[in-house]
Tab-separated table of C-alpha atoms in Angstrom:
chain	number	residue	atom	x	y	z
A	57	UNK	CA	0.000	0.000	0.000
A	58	UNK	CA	1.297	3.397	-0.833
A	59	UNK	CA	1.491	6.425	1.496
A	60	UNK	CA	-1.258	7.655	-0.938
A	61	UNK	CA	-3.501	5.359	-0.494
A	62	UNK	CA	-2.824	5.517	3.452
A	63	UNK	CA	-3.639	9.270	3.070
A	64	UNK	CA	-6.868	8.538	1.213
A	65	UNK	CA	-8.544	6.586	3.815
A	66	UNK	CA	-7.752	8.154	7.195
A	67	UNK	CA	-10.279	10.531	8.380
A	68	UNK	CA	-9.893	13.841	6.670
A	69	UNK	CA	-10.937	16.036	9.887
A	70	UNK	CA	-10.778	15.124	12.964
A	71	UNK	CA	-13.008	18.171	14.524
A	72	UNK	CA	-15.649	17.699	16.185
A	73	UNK	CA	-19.216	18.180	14.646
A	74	UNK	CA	-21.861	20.271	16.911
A	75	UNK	CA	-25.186	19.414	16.256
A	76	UNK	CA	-28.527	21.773	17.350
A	77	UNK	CA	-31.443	19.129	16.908
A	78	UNK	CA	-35.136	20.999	17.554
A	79	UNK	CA	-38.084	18.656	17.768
A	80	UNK	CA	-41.006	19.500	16.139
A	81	UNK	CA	-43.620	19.737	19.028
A	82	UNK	CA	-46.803	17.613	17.794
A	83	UNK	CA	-48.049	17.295	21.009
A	84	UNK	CA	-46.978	14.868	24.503
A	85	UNK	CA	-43.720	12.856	23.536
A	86	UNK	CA	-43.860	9.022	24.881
A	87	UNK	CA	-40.046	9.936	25.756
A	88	UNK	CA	-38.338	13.122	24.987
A	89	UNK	CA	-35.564	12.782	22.573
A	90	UNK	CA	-32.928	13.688	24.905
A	91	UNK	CA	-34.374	10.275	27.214
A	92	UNK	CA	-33.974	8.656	24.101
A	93	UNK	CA	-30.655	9.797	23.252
A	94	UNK	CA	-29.572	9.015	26.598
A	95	UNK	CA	-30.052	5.441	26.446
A	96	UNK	CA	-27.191	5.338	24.819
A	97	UNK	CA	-24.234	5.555	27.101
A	98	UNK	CA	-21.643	6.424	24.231
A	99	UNK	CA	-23.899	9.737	23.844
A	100	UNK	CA	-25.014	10.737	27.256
A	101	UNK	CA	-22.105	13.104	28.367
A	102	UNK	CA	-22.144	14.538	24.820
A	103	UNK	CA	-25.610	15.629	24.579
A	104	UNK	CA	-27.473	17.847	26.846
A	105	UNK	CA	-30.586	19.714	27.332
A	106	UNK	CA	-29.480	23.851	25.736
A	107	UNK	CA	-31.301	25.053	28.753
A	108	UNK	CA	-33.613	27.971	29.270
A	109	UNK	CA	-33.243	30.747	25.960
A	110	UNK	CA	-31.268	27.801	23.612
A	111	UNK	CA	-34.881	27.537	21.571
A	112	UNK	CA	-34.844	26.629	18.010
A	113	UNK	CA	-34.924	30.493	16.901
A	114	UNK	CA	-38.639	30.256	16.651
A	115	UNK	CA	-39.115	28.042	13.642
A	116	UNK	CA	-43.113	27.512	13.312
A	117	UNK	CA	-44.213	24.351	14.489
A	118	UNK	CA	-40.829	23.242	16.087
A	119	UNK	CA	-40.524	23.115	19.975
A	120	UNK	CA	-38.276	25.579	22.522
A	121	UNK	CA	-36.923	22.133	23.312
A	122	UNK	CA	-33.672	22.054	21.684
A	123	UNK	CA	-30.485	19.867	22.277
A	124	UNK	CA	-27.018	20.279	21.636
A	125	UNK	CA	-24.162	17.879	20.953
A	126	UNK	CA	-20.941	18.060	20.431
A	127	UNK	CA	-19.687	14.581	18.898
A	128	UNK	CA	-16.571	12.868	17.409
A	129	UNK	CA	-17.547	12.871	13.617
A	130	UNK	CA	-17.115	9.020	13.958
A	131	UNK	CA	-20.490	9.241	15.928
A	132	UNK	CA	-22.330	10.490	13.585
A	133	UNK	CA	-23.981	7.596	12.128
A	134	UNK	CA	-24.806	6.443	15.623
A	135	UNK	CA	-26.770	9.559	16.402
A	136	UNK	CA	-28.464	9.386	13.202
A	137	UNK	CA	-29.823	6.167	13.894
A	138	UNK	CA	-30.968	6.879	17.408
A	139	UNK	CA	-32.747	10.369	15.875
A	140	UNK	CA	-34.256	8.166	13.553
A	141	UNK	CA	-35.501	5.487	15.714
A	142	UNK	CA	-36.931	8.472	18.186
A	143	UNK	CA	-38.982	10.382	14.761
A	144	UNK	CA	-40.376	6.800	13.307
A	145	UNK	CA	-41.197	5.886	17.206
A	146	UNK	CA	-43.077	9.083	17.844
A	147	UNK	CA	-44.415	10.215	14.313
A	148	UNK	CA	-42.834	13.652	14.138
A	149	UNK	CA	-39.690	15.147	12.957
A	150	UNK	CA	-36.447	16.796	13.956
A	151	UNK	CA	-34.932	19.227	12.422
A	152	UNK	CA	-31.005	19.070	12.853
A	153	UNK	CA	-28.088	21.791	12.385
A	154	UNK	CA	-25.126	20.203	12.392
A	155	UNK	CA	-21.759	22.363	11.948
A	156	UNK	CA	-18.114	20.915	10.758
A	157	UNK	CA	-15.373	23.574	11.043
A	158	UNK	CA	-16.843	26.756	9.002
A	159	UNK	CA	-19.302	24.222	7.222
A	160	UNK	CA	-22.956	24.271	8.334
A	161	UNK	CA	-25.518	22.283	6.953
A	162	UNK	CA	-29.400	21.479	7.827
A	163	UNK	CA	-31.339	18.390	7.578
A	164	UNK	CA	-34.901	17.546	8.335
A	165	UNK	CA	-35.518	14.048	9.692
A	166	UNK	CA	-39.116	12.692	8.880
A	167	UNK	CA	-40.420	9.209	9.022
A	168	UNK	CA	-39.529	8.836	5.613
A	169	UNK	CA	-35.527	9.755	6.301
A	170	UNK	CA	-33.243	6.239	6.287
A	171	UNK	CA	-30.523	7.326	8.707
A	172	UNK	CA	-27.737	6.412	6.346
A	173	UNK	CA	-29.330	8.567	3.899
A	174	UNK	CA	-28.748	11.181	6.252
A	175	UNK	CA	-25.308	10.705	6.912
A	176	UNK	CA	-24.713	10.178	3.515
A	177	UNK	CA	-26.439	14.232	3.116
A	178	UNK	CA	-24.359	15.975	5.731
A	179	UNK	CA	-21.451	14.921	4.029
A	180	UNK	CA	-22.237	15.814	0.160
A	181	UNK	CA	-23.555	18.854	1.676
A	182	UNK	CA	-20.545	20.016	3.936
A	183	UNK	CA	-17.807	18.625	1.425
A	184	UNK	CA	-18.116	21.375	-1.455
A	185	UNK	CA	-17.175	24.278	0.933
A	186	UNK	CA	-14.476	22.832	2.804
A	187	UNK	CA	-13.011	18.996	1.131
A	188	UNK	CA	-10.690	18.732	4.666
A	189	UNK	CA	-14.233	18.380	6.314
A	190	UNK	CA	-15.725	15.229	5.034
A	191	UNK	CA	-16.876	13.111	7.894
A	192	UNK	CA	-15.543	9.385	8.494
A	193	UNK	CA	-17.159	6.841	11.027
A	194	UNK	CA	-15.171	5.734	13.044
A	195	UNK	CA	-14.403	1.982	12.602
C-alpha cells in the first residue's frame, strides 16, 4: 500500500461536529428525545438539554426544546440512527443543524428519512465548501 492510499482513507478532519437538533412539538412525547438519546451511554455526556433561551430560533411548528451535541464525527452515524428510531417511534420530525469547522448544513428528519441517507447528506452537503471536512465513522 502506498502512502497515498494511506492518506486517502484516514479521516480527513478530525473536529468535532456540533449538532442543534429541535423537535417539532406535535403534542406529549412518549419519551423526549434527549431520554432517548440518553439510552445510549456512548452519547449521554455529549448531549445535553441547551437550557432555558437555547430555543430553536422560533421556527413555526418546532418546539423551545432544543439539544445540543458536540460529537466525534465518527459518531455520527450512531446519532443518526438513534434520531431516527426516536422520529419513526413518535411520528414527528427533527430538524437538525449540524456544523463541521466553518461548514454548516441542515437536515430535516421525517419518518420517511433512512438514517444512512442522512449521513450520507451531511457529508455531500458540507464537502463542497471545505473537502478537509468530510466526515468518516469511526471503525
Amino acid at each position: 500500500m502506498t502512502e497515498r492510499q494511506t492518506e486517502m482513507t484516514a479521516p480527513r478532519s478530525t473536529a468535532p461536529a456540533r449538532l442543534v437538533l429541535a423537535p417539532r412539538a406535535a403534542g406529549p412525547q412518549r419519551t423526549t428525545l434527549l431520554a432517548w438519546l440518553h439510552r445510549d451511554p456512548r452519547y449521554r455526556a455529549l448531549v445535553r438539554d441547551a437550557g432555558p433561551g437555547g430555543g430553536a430560533g422560533g421556527r413555526a411548528g418546532f418546539s423551545d426544546a432544543v439539544i445540543i451535541a458536540v460529537v466525534a464525527q465518527g459518531l455520527l452515524p450512531g446519532l443518526f440512527n438513534l434520531v431516527q428510531s426516536w422520529v419513526d417511534q413518535q411520528r414527528t420530525e427533527v430538524s437538525i443543524r449540524l456544523q463541521v469547522g466553518d461548514s454548516e448544513v441542515e437536515i430535516q428528519v421525517n419518518g420517511r428519512t433512512d438514517a444512512a441517507k442522512l449521513f450520507d447528506e451531511a457529508q455531500r452537503a458540507l464537502r463542497p465548501t471545505d473537502p478537509g471536512n468530510e466526515i468518516t465513522p469511526e471503525g
